[in-house]
C-alpha cells in the first residue's frame, strides 16, 4: 500500500518513530530504527541527478511515503512498491530517502548502517556514497542490475558498514538508498535500514569476547577480540608487566578486532593489554603469552586436545577444571580443538556461550589451533564453502607462516612447535576426502618437506571407532581411513587425533589397516602391547624418516563435553576404550611422547608412551638364553618390536640370523631358535634400521 502524506507531516512521523524507538543495544544508540518511514520512488527511471542530496531539486514532491519493510513478493511487506506493468520485465531500481536528526555527530565514536536489501543496494549519506552491497563497481544507473541473485536465507541477512561521524552534520541528515534487482523477472524485492551510533566522548566500549590468540610462531602472534560497538584497535605489550613498551594499532572502527604482533623474541613470555587508541580496555598479570621456540630443536611441550566439547553441560566444566588441576602452573604450549567445538550448529552465539565464556583465561594465554566438525557447518553440509561462523571466528595459517607448506586455505594447514610438526585436515568437506584432491596432494608434499622429529595429525571424523559413531558405516570415516591414512603412515606420522565419536578410544601401534574392522590381520599390529612403561612396555619407533611404516597410534578424543552416545567400544584397532568425559594431555620431551587421558573426575584412566630412536634412558630388552645340545633358544619381550637378533659385529660376516635360525612369537615373548655347534657363537639385539 502507499500512504500519500504531506512532506512535513511525513517527516514529523518519521522523526517521531525515531524518538520512540531510540534505545541502546550493546552500548549503541539507535538513531534510525528498522520499520521507519521513508520516501520512495518506484517509477522505473532515475528521479534526478541529485536525488541523494539534501538539496535535491525536486524536494520530496512526487515521491510516495510509507513505512518499512518495503518490497513485494515475500508477503512480509508493510509497504508494497510498484514493479511496473510487466511481471516478467520489472523495474530494475527503486529509490528511497529517509531523514535522521543528530544533535552533535561528534558525540559518537562511529555510526553503523545495518541494511536489508534484495538483491543489491547503494547507500548515500548527505549525497556521498558510503556503501555498496552486492553491486558491481564503477558508474551505475537505473538500468544497472545487482551482481548476484539472493535467495533464502541470504536475502534475509543484514549487511553492515561502519561510518565516520564526519559524514554527518548537526541537524537533519539524509540517508538515501537505491535498491537494484538481479534480473527482470526477479520474484521479490525487500528494503529496510537502521542507523546505530556507538558511544564516544568519554564512553568506553566494552570487550565482549576475548582476547584470544591465533597463529602463534617464534616471532609473530595474532590477537583477536570483540567489542560491543565499533572502535579502534590497539595492543600494548612487553616482557615486563609494568612496562608495556611496545605497541601496534589500527585506527579503523571495527567490532571484531584482529591485529598481528611482529618481531617477537622466540621462547619468551610477554604481557599485553588490549584497547582503543586512547586507552586500554583489558590487561593484567593474567594477560600473557609465550612465543614458540625456534622450530627444530627439542623443547618440553605440553599439548591439550579436546573434542566435541562445546556443550555447556556440567562435564565440560569438569573436564576443564580437571585439566587446570592436572597442569597446575605448567604452561599449555599447544591447544587443539578437534571439531564440534560449539553445539548445536556452530553459530557465533553458540561459540560465545560454549567456548569464549568457558575458557577465557586459557584463550588469552595459549594459541588455539582448531579443526572443523559437522556441527561447525550448521546443518552438516559437506560442500566447499568458507561461509560458516567458524571461519569468521578463527584465523588459521594459509601461507606457511607458522611452518610447513602453504595450503592456501583455512580448511587445512600445518605448523611447527619445537621438534613437532602438526597437520590439521578438513574431514567435513566431501571433495577433500577424495583420492588426488587438493588437500591430499598438499598433505603429501607437506609431509615430504617435514624434518621435525614428531608428526601429529588431527581432524574430526575418526578412522577407527565403535562409539557413538561407527567407522565401518559412515562415508566420512571410511574415506578418511582409506585415502588419508596410507599417506600419513608412509611418511611416519606418529599420532593422529579425532573427535566426533563421544568416547575415548586409543589404538595399538598399528600400520596398514584401511579396511573394515572385520578385515584386520596380525600384520597390522606392529606391537600388540598396551604402550605403557609400567605395563607391557612403551611403543618404540625409529627416529626421523626411518619411522615410515613403523606404526601410528590413533586416538578418539570426543568426550570432552560430556556427551555419551553408547556404542560397542570393541574396535579391534583399539587397545583401550571407555565412555568417560575427559580430554587428552600430551607431553613431548625430546624423543619421548607421553599421553594421558585425564577424566572429568581428575583421574588418569589411560596413558601410553612412544619412544623414538635411541632415546636416553630407553629400557633395553632382557635376553634369556637357554642352550640345549643342538639349539640355543633366545627370547625377549614382544614389547620391543624394533629389535632383532644379529650376529655380533666382531664376526667376519655379520648376518641377521645364522643359517637355519627360526623366529616365532607368543603373546609376550619373541623367540629365536639358533642351531649350535661346538664352536662359540656371539649374538646381540639390534634395532631394525
Short mmCIF file of N, CA and C in Angstrom, two decimals, residues 244-384:
data_model
loop_
_atom_site.label_atom_id
_atom_site.label_comp_id
_atom_site.label_asym_id
_atom_site.label_seq_id
_atom_site.Cartn_x
_atom_site.Cartn_y
_atom_site.Cartn_z
N UNK A 244 54.87 -1.97 29.44
CA UNK A 244 54.47 -2.48 28.13
C UNK A 244 54.92 -1.46 27.09
N UNK A 245 56.17 -1.58 26.68
CA UNK A 245 56.83 -0.54 25.90
C UNK A 245 56.71 -0.71 24.39
N UNK A 246 56.01 -1.74 23.95
CA UNK A 246 55.80 -1.98 22.53
C UNK A 246 54.32 -1.88 22.22
N UNK A 247 54.00 -1.51 21.00
CA UNK A 247 52.59 -1.37 20.66
C UNK A 247 52.34 -1.44 19.18
N UNK A 248 51.13 -1.82 18.82
CA UNK A 248 50.67 -1.82 17.43
C UNK A 248 49.20 -1.44 17.45
N UNK A 249 48.74 -0.67 16.45
CA UNK A 249 47.38 -0.14 16.48
C UNK A 249 46.81 -0.01 15.09
N UNK A 250 45.50 0.20 15.04
CA UNK A 250 44.78 0.40 13.79
C UNK A 250 43.64 1.37 14.09
N UNK A 251 43.52 2.43 13.29
CA UNK A 251 42.54 3.48 13.55
C UNK A 251 41.17 3.18 12.96
N UNK A 252 41.03 2.07 12.23
CA UNK A 252 39.74 1.72 11.63
C UNK A 252 38.76 1.28 12.72
N UNK A 253 37.50 1.72 12.60
CA UNK A 253 36.48 1.34 13.58
C UNK A 253 35.91 -0.03 13.22
N UNK A 254 36.06 -0.99 14.12
CA UNK A 254 35.55 -2.35 13.91
C UNK A 254 35.03 -2.88 15.23
N UNK A 255 34.21 -3.91 15.17
CA UNK A 255 33.78 -4.60 16.38
C UNK A 255 34.60 -5.87 16.60
N UNK A 256 34.99 -6.56 15.53
CA UNK A 256 35.86 -7.73 15.64
C UNK A 256 37.28 -7.29 15.33
N UNK A 257 38.10 -7.28 16.36
CA UNK A 257 39.45 -6.73 16.26
C UNK A 257 40.44 -7.86 16.01
N UNK A 258 41.36 -7.63 15.10
CA UNK A 258 42.40 -8.61 14.78
C UNK A 258 43.66 -7.86 14.42
N UNK A 259 44.73 -8.14 15.12
CA UNK A 259 45.97 -7.42 14.89
C UNK A 259 47.14 -8.37 15.11
N UNK A 260 48.22 -8.20 14.34
CA UNK A 260 49.36 -9.11 14.39
C UNK A 260 50.54 -8.42 15.05
N UNK A 261 51.11 -9.07 16.05
CA UNK A 261 52.33 -8.61 16.69
C UNK A 261 53.50 -9.26 15.96
N UNK A 262 54.48 -8.48 15.58
CA UNK A 262 55.62 -8.98 14.81
C UNK A 262 56.92 -8.68 15.54
N UNK A 263 58.00 -9.31 15.08
CA UNK A 263 59.32 -9.04 15.65
C UNK A 263 59.49 -9.52 17.07
N UNK A 264 58.74 -10.55 17.47
CA UNK A 264 58.83 -11.08 18.83
C UNK A 264 60.07 -11.94 18.99
N UNK A 265 60.52 -12.08 20.22
CA UNK A 265 61.68 -12.91 20.53
C UNK A 265 61.21 -14.34 20.78
N UNK A 266 61.85 -15.34 20.17
CA UNK A 266 61.41 -16.73 20.37
C UNK A 266 61.49 -17.17 21.83
N UNK A 267 60.58 -18.06 22.20
CA UNK A 267 60.59 -18.72 23.51
C UNK A 267 60.66 -17.70 24.65
N UNK A 268 59.78 -16.69 24.58
CA UNK A 268 59.80 -15.59 25.53
C UNK A 268 58.40 -15.30 26.03
N UNK A 269 58.27 -14.96 27.30
CA UNK A 269 56.99 -14.60 27.88
C UNK A 269 56.76 -13.10 27.72
N UNK A 270 55.59 -12.74 27.17
CA UNK A 270 55.18 -11.35 27.01
C UNK A 270 53.88 -11.12 27.77
N UNK A 271 53.75 -9.92 28.34
CA UNK A 271 52.48 -9.44 28.87
C UNK A 271 51.88 -8.48 27.86
N UNK A 272 50.55 -8.32 27.90
CA UNK A 272 49.93 -7.42 26.92
C UNK A 272 48.62 -6.86 27.47
N UNK A 273 48.16 -5.80 26.82
CA UNK A 273 46.87 -5.18 27.13
C UNK A 273 46.21 -4.78 25.82
N UNK A 274 44.89 -4.98 25.74
CA UNK A 274 44.15 -4.62 24.54
C UNK A 274 43.33 -3.37 24.81
N UNK A 275 43.01 -2.62 23.74
CA UNK A 275 42.21 -1.43 23.94
C UNK A 275 41.98 -0.65 22.68
N UNK A 276 41.64 0.63 22.85
CA UNK A 276 41.44 1.55 21.75
C UNK A 276 42.66 2.47 21.69
N UNK A 277 42.70 3.36 20.71
CA UNK A 277 43.88 4.20 20.52
C UNK A 277 44.22 5.02 21.76
N UNK A 278 43.22 5.41 22.50
CA UNK A 278 43.44 6.35 23.60
C UNK A 278 43.54 5.71 24.97
N UNK A 279 43.17 4.43 25.09
CA UNK A 279 43.23 3.80 26.41
C UNK A 279 43.15 2.28 26.30
N UNK A 280 43.60 1.61 27.35
CA UNK A 280 43.50 0.16 27.42
C UNK A 280 42.14 -0.23 27.99
N UNK A 281 41.61 -1.35 27.49
CA UNK A 281 40.31 -1.86 27.94
C UNK A 281 40.46 -3.08 28.83
N UNK A 282 41.52 -3.86 28.63
CA UNK A 282 41.71 -5.08 29.42
C UNK A 282 43.18 -5.45 29.40
N UNK A 283 43.67 -5.85 30.56
CA UNK A 283 45.06 -6.27 30.66
C UNK A 283 45.52 -6.27 32.10
N UNK A 284 46.02 -7.42 32.57
CA UNK A 284 46.60 -7.52 33.92
C UNK A 284 47.60 -8.66 33.89
N UNK A 285 47.97 -9.18 35.03
CA UNK A 285 49.01 -10.21 35.10
C UNK A 285 48.60 -11.50 34.41
N UNK A 286 47.29 -11.70 34.19
CA UNK A 286 46.83 -12.93 33.52
C UNK A 286 46.81 -12.79 32.00
N UNK A 287 47.12 -11.60 31.50
CA UNK A 287 47.17 -11.38 30.05
C UNK A 287 48.62 -11.54 29.60
N UNK A 288 48.97 -12.77 29.21
CA UNK A 288 50.33 -13.04 28.77
C UNK A 288 50.32 -14.17 27.76
N UNK A 289 51.42 -14.31 27.04
CA UNK A 289 51.60 -15.44 26.13
C UNK A 289 53.09 -15.76 26.06
N UNK A 290 53.38 -16.99 25.64
CA UNK A 290 54.75 -17.42 25.40
C UNK A 290 54.92 -17.62 23.89
N UNK A 291 55.90 -16.97 23.31
CA UNK A 291 56.18 -17.24 21.91
C UNK A 291 56.72 -18.65 21.75
N UNK A 292 56.51 -19.22 20.58
CA UNK A 292 57.02 -20.56 20.30
C UNK A 292 58.54 -20.54 20.25
N UNK A 293 59.16 -21.66 20.59
CA UNK A 293 60.61 -21.76 20.38
C UNK A 293 60.91 -21.82 18.89
N UNK A 294 62.16 -21.65 18.54
CA UNK A 294 62.53 -21.80 17.13
C UNK A 294 62.22 -23.22 16.68
N UNK A 295 61.66 -23.39 15.50
CA UNK A 295 61.35 -24.74 15.03
C UNK A 295 62.61 -25.58 14.88
N UNK A 296 62.52 -26.84 15.26
CA UNK A 296 63.62 -27.77 15.09
C UNK A 296 64.13 -28.33 16.39
N UNK A 297 64.86 -27.54 17.18
CA UNK A 297 65.38 -28.08 18.45
C UNK A 297 64.26 -28.48 19.39
N UNK A 298 64.51 -29.54 20.16
CA UNK A 298 63.50 -30.04 21.08
C UNK A 298 63.34 -29.10 22.26
N UNK A 299 62.12 -29.05 22.76
CA UNK A 299 61.80 -28.31 23.99
C UNK A 299 60.61 -29.01 24.62
N UNK A 300 60.63 -29.26 25.94
CA UNK A 300 59.47 -29.90 26.56
C UNK A 300 58.19 -29.15 26.20
N UNK A 301 57.20 -29.88 25.70
CA UNK A 301 55.99 -29.28 25.14
C UNK A 301 54.76 -29.97 25.71
N UNK A 302 53.83 -29.16 26.21
CA UNK A 302 52.55 -29.71 26.69
C UNK A 302 51.44 -29.33 25.73
N UNK A 303 50.64 -30.33 25.36
CA UNK A 303 49.54 -30.17 24.41
C UNK A 303 48.25 -30.61 25.08
N UNK A 304 47.19 -29.80 24.93
CA UNK A 304 45.87 -30.20 25.41
C UNK A 304 44.95 -30.32 24.22
N UNK A 305 44.34 -31.49 24.05
CA UNK A 305 43.46 -31.76 22.91
C UNK A 305 42.06 -32.08 23.42
N UNK A 306 41.06 -31.32 22.95
CA UNK A 306 39.68 -31.53 23.37
C UNK A 306 38.80 -31.66 22.14
N UNK A 307 37.85 -32.58 22.21
CA UNK A 307 36.95 -32.81 21.09
C UNK A 307 35.50 -32.85 21.52
N UNK A 308 34.61 -32.32 20.66
CA UNK A 308 33.16 -32.35 20.91
C UNK A 308 32.83 -31.78 22.29
N UNK A 309 33.43 -30.66 22.59
CA UNK A 309 33.41 -30.17 23.97
C UNK A 309 32.38 -29.08 24.22
N UNK A 310 31.97 -28.31 23.21
CA UNK A 310 31.19 -27.10 23.44
C UNK A 310 29.72 -27.36 23.67
N UNK A 311 29.39 -27.99 24.77
CA UNK A 311 28.00 -28.36 25.06
C UNK A 311 27.34 -27.46 26.09
N UNK A 312 28.13 -26.89 26.98
CA UNK A 312 27.56 -26.17 28.12
C UNK A 312 27.11 -27.09 29.24
N UNK A 313 27.28 -28.41 29.08
CA UNK A 313 26.92 -29.35 30.12
C UNK A 313 27.93 -29.29 31.27
N UNK A 314 27.52 -29.80 32.41
CA UNK A 314 28.41 -29.83 33.56
C UNK A 314 29.75 -30.49 33.30
N UNK A 315 29.78 -31.65 32.62
CA UNK A 315 31.07 -32.30 32.38
C UNK A 315 32.06 -31.45 31.59
N UNK A 316 31.57 -30.52 30.73
CA UNK A 316 32.51 -29.65 30.04
C UNK A 316 33.33 -28.83 31.04
N UNK A 317 32.65 -28.28 32.04
CA UNK A 317 33.35 -27.52 33.07
C UNK A 317 34.25 -28.42 33.90
N UNK A 318 33.79 -29.64 34.18
CA UNK A 318 34.59 -30.56 34.99
C UNK A 318 35.85 -30.99 34.27
N UNK A 319 35.73 -31.25 32.95
CA UNK A 319 36.92 -31.61 32.17
C UNK A 319 37.91 -30.45 32.16
N UNK A 320 37.39 -29.24 31.98
CA UNK A 320 38.26 -28.06 32.02
C UNK A 320 38.98 -27.95 33.35
N UNK A 321 38.24 -28.05 34.44
CA UNK A 321 38.83 -27.87 35.76
C UNK A 321 39.80 -29.00 36.09
N UNK A 322 39.49 -30.21 35.63
CA UNK A 322 40.40 -31.33 35.87
C UNK A 322 41.73 -31.09 35.17
N UNK A 323 41.67 -30.53 33.96
CA UNK A 323 42.92 -30.22 33.27
C UNK A 323 43.68 -29.10 33.98
N UNK A 324 42.97 -28.06 34.40
CA UNK A 324 43.63 -26.98 35.12
C UNK A 324 44.35 -27.51 36.36
N UNK A 325 43.71 -28.42 37.08
CA UNK A 325 44.34 -29.01 38.25
C UNK A 325 45.53 -29.88 37.86
N UNK A 326 45.39 -30.61 36.76
CA UNK A 326 46.45 -31.51 36.30
C UNK A 326 47.68 -30.71 35.88
N UNK A 327 47.46 -29.66 35.11
CA UNK A 327 48.61 -28.91 34.57
C UNK A 327 49.16 -27.92 35.57
N UNK A 328 48.29 -27.47 36.53
CA UNK A 328 48.71 -26.57 37.60
C UNK A 328 49.42 -25.36 37.01
N UNK A 329 50.65 -25.09 37.44
CA UNK A 329 51.39 -23.93 36.95
C UNK A 329 52.16 -24.19 35.66
N UNK A 330 52.06 -25.42 35.16
CA UNK A 330 52.74 -25.74 33.90
C UNK A 330 51.98 -25.09 32.75
N UNK A 331 52.66 -24.30 31.94
CA UNK A 331 52.00 -23.60 30.84
C UNK A 331 51.54 -24.59 29.77
N UNK A 332 50.40 -24.29 29.15
CA UNK A 332 49.93 -25.06 27.99
C UNK A 332 50.55 -24.46 26.74
N UNK A 333 51.33 -25.25 26.02
CA UNK A 333 52.06 -24.73 24.85
C UNK A 333 51.22 -24.77 23.59
N UNK A 334 50.46 -25.84 23.40
CA UNK A 334 49.66 -26.02 22.18
C UNK A 334 48.28 -26.51 22.59
N UNK A 335 47.23 -25.87 22.04
CA UNK A 335 45.84 -26.23 22.35
C UNK A 335 45.15 -26.62 21.06
N UNK A 336 44.66 -27.85 21.03
CA UNK A 336 43.98 -28.37 19.84
C UNK A 336 42.49 -28.52 20.10
N UNK A 337 41.67 -28.01 19.17
CA UNK A 337 40.23 -28.24 19.19
C UNK A 337 39.89 -29.16 18.03
N UNK A 338 39.28 -30.31 18.33
CA UNK A 338 39.12 -31.39 17.36
C UNK A 338 37.78 -31.38 16.64
N UNK A 339 37.06 -30.26 16.66
CA UNK A 339 35.81 -30.16 15.93
C UNK A 339 34.60 -30.38 16.80
N UNK A 340 33.42 -29.95 16.28
CA UNK A 340 32.20 -29.86 17.09
C UNK A 340 32.52 -29.06 18.35
N UNK A 341 33.11 -27.90 18.10
CA UNK A 341 33.59 -27.06 19.18
C UNK A 341 32.47 -26.31 19.88
N UNK A 342 31.31 -26.11 19.17
CA UNK A 342 30.19 -25.37 19.75
C UNK A 342 28.89 -25.96 19.22
N UNK A 343 28.14 -26.57 20.11
CA UNK A 343 26.85 -27.14 19.74
C UNK A 343 25.77 -26.07 19.82
N UNK A 344 24.59 -26.19 19.03
CA UNK A 344 24.34 -27.28 18.15
C UNK A 344 24.71 -27.02 16.69
N UNK A 345 24.77 -25.75 16.18
CA UNK A 345 25.05 -25.53 14.77
C UNK A 345 26.35 -24.75 14.55
N UNK A 346 27.13 -24.51 15.59
CA UNK A 346 28.37 -23.78 15.41
C UNK A 346 28.17 -22.31 15.11
N UNK A 347 27.02 -21.75 15.53
CA UNK A 347 26.76 -20.34 15.29
C UNK A 347 27.63 -19.49 16.21
N UNK A 348 27.81 -18.24 15.81
CA UNK A 348 28.64 -17.31 16.57
C UNK A 348 28.18 -17.21 18.03
N UNK A 349 26.87 -17.12 18.23
CA UNK A 349 26.35 -17.01 19.59
C UNK A 349 26.64 -18.25 20.42
N UNK A 350 26.66 -19.43 19.77
CA UNK A 350 26.97 -20.66 20.49
C UNK A 350 28.46 -20.73 20.83
N UNK A 351 29.29 -20.23 19.95
CA UNK A 351 30.71 -20.12 20.28
C UNK A 351 30.92 -19.20 21.48
N UNK A 352 30.13 -18.13 21.54
CA UNK A 352 30.26 -17.22 22.67
C UNK A 352 29.92 -17.94 23.97
N UNK A 353 28.81 -18.69 23.96
CA UNK A 353 28.33 -19.35 25.18
C UNK A 353 29.20 -20.52 25.59
N UNK A 354 29.63 -21.33 24.62
CA UNK A 354 30.23 -22.62 24.95
C UNK A 354 31.74 -22.68 24.73
N UNK A 355 32.33 -21.60 24.25
CA UNK A 355 33.79 -21.55 24.09
C UNK A 355 34.34 -20.32 24.82
N UNK A 356 33.98 -19.14 24.34
CA UNK A 356 34.60 -17.93 24.86
C UNK A 356 34.22 -17.65 26.31
N UNK A 357 33.01 -17.99 26.71
CA UNK A 357 32.61 -17.75 28.09
C UNK A 357 33.14 -18.81 29.06
N UNK A 358 33.62 -19.93 28.54
CA UNK A 358 34.03 -21.04 29.40
C UNK A 358 35.55 -21.13 29.56
N UNK A 359 36.32 -20.69 28.57
CA UNK A 359 37.78 -20.79 28.65
C UNK A 359 38.46 -19.42 28.53
N UNK A 360 37.98 -18.37 29.23
CA UNK A 360 38.53 -17.04 28.98
C UNK A 360 40.01 -16.91 29.28
N UNK A 361 40.48 -17.49 30.38
CA UNK A 361 41.88 -17.31 30.76
C UNK A 361 42.81 -18.07 29.82
N UNK A 362 42.46 -19.31 29.49
CA UNK A 362 43.32 -20.09 28.61
C UNK A 362 43.35 -19.49 27.20
N UNK A 363 42.21 -18.96 26.74
CA UNK A 363 42.15 -18.36 25.42
C UNK A 363 43.07 -17.15 25.29
N UNK A 364 43.24 -16.40 26.36
CA UNK A 364 44.10 -15.21 26.25
C UNK A 364 45.56 -15.52 26.53
N UNK A 365 45.88 -16.78 26.87
CA UNK A 365 47.26 -17.14 27.18
C UNK A 365 47.86 -18.14 26.22
N UNK A 366 47.03 -18.91 25.52
CA UNK A 366 47.52 -20.02 24.70
C UNK A 366 46.90 -19.96 23.32
N UNK A 367 47.73 -20.09 22.30
CA UNK A 367 47.22 -20.14 20.93
C UNK A 367 46.38 -21.40 20.75
N UNK A 368 45.21 -21.25 20.15
CA UNK A 368 44.34 -22.38 19.88
C UNK A 368 44.35 -22.68 18.39
N UNK A 369 44.44 -23.97 18.06
CA UNK A 369 44.52 -24.43 16.67
C UNK A 369 43.32 -25.37 16.42
N UNK A 370 42.27 -24.90 15.77
CA UNK A 370 41.04 -25.70 15.64
C UNK A 370 40.96 -26.47 14.32
N UNK A 371 40.07 -27.44 14.31
CA UNK A 371 39.64 -28.07 13.07
C UNK A 371 38.11 -28.03 13.03
N UNK A 372 37.57 -28.22 11.83
CA UNK A 372 36.13 -28.08 11.64
C UNK A 372 35.44 -29.43 11.79
N UNK A 373 34.28 -29.42 12.46
CA UNK A 373 33.47 -30.63 12.59
C UNK A 373 32.13 -30.44 11.92
N UNK A 374 31.28 -31.46 11.98
CA UNK A 374 29.98 -31.35 11.32
C UNK A 374 29.09 -30.30 11.97
N UNK A 375 29.25 -30.07 13.28
CA UNK A 375 28.41 -29.07 13.93
C UNK A 375 28.89 -27.64 13.67
N UNK A 376 30.08 -27.48 13.11
CA UNK A 376 30.50 -26.15 12.68
C UNK A 376 29.81 -25.72 11.39
N UNK A 377 29.20 -26.67 10.70
CA UNK A 377 28.59 -26.36 9.40
C UNK A 377 27.08 -26.21 9.50
N UNK A 378 26.55 -25.96 10.69
CA UNK A 378 25.12 -25.69 10.84
C UNK A 378 24.29 -26.93 10.63
N UNK A 379 23.96 -27.21 9.38
CA UNK A 379 23.10 -28.35 9.06
C UNK A 379 23.90 -29.57 8.64
N UNK A 380 25.21 -29.51 8.79
CA UNK A 380 26.02 -30.66 8.40
C UNK A 380 26.35 -30.71 6.93
N UNK A 381 26.35 -29.56 6.24
CA UNK A 381 26.64 -29.53 4.81
C UNK A 381 28.08 -29.92 4.56
N UNK A 382 28.32 -30.69 3.50
CA UNK A 382 29.66 -31.13 3.15
C UNK A 382 30.21 -30.40 1.94
N UNK A 383 29.59 -29.31 1.53
CA UNK A 383 30.04 -28.57 0.36
C UNK A 383 31.22 -27.69 0.73
N UNK A 384 32.00 -27.31 -0.28
CA UNK A 384 33.16 -26.46 -0.07
C UNK A 384 32.72 -25.01 0.04
#
